[in-house]
Amino acid sequence: MTQPGLAVQSSASAANKWAFPIPANVFAQTVTEVQHYTDGLFRFRITRPASFRFRSGEFVMIGLPNAERPIFRAYSIASPSWDEEVEFYSIKVPNGPLTEHLQRIKVGDTVLMRKKPTGTLVNDALIPGKRLYMFSTGTGIAPFASLIRDPETYEKFEQVILTHSCRYIDELKYGEELVALCKSDPLVGEFAKDRLVHYSSITREPFPRTGRITDLMESGKLFEDLGVAPINPEEDRGMICGSMAMLNDTKGILEKFGLEEGSNARPATFVVERAFVD
Ligand code: A2P
């Protein structure tokens, strides 16, 4: 049986090693790298099909060929659109229908990826501005991992501020490695070195900077620390990715600063992501 609504490939291409045909709108790709950060966080990379095109910041549905009806979940693509592989950054949810199995993948395993990426955290959905804020909590940093490695982001904005807030210090590691990698990257390193700012905070243990990003915005500490004027619609643009509560709260604050939510169809001054994993 296939998933409802999914077309099935011809019998020739259905002759795969799984007990069921891979639907025509799904790629079966090979895992090339897995890195575990904490008991709850890991990243992995898969081969990229030549025909898979996406815009940096988009998400795609992924699953595993471990059942007749694989479970798919939305995952932000963490690699930039020029990369020859596709990277994802994931939480490990105990008993999570997908992540319970996904967290055990090894190099050489197969991951299923639907062919059509989508999403609003893309440069196209924002009107030009001076400064781009990327607000992330937890694995919400993933789409920004893609965007900060894309030269287009630096063509469009003079300064890129990546905020990443987590409960515990060890959850910042992926972002720290990513920013270091980005600053030494031959393609974007020169832009990133001068124009990418990484601003992290921790909420549940002592750290040089503590507090939710929403509180740091409302108190003005974020702007003091950065040495910039408070957010204003003339200069600033925003992208938000985190839990539903974080999205709503951050959106409310950006609106108080006078920013307006945009979309692919109607670009404006900020955009919100709505892809979740459970
Ligand atoms: P806190 O520790 O105060 O809950 P989560 O894993 O729950 O998504 O949390 C990731 C980070 O996002 C944590 O630092 C958490 O802070 C913070 N956070 C949770 N809810 C909100 C919210 N509504 N607005 C801003 N930050 C939030």
Coordinates of N, CA and C and ligand atoms in Angstrom, one line a residue, residues 137-138 165-167 203-204 212-214 243 245-246 249, ligand 1:
T137 N 15.2 29.5 18.1 CA 15.4 28.8 19.3 C 15.5 27.3 19.0
G138 N 16.3 26.5 19.7 CA 16.5 25.1 19.6 C 16.9 24.7 18.1
S165 N 18.7 30.9 20.8 CA 18.5 30.8 22.3 C 18.1 29.3 22.5
C166 N 18.8 28.8 23.6 CA 18.5 27.4 23.9 C 18.4 27.3 25.5
R167 N 17.9 26.1 25.9 CA 17.8 25.9 27.3 C 19.2 25.8 28.0
T203 N 18.8 29.9 28.7 CA 17.7 30.2 29.6 C 17.7 29.4 30.9
R204 N 18.4 28.2 30.9 CA 18.2 27.4 32.1 C 19.5 27.0 32.8
R212 N 15.4 34.7 27.5 CA 14.7 34.4 26.2 C 14.9 35.6 25.3
I213 N 15.0 35.3 24.0 CA 15.2 36.3 23.0 C 14.1 37.4 23.1
T214 N 12.9 37.0 23.4 CA 11.8 37.9 23.4 C 12.0 38.9 24.6
S243 N 9.6 27.2 18.4 CA 8.3 26.6 18.8 C 7.1 27.5 18.5
A245 N 4.9 28.8 20.4 CA 4.8 29.9 21.4 C 5.9 30.9 21.1
M246 N 7.1 30.5 20.7 CA 8.2 31.4 20.4 C 7.8 32.2 19.2
D249 N 5.1 34.8 20.0 CA 5.6 35.9 20.9 C 6.6 36.9 20.1
Ligands
A2P1 P1 12.8 28.6 28.5 O1 13.9 27.8 29.0 O2 12.5 29.8 29.3 O3 11.5 27.8 28.2 P2 12.0 24.8 23.7 O4 13.0 23.6 23.7 O5 11.0 24.7 24.7 O6 11.5 25.1 22.3 O7 12.9 26.0 24.1 C1 14.1 26.4 23.4 C2 14.4 27.8 23.9 O8 13.3 28.7 23.5 C3 14.5 27.9 25.4 O9 15.6 28.7 25.7 C4 13.2 28.5 25.8 O10 13.3 29.2 27.0 C5 12.9 29.4 24.7 N1 11.4 29.7 24.6 C6 10.4 28.8 24.9 N2 9.2 29.4 24.7 C7 9.5 30.7 24.3 C8 8.7 31.8 23.9 N3 7.4 31.8 23.9 N4 9.4 32.9 23.5 C9 10.7 33.0 23.4 N5 11.5 32.0 23.8 C10 10.9 30.8 24.2

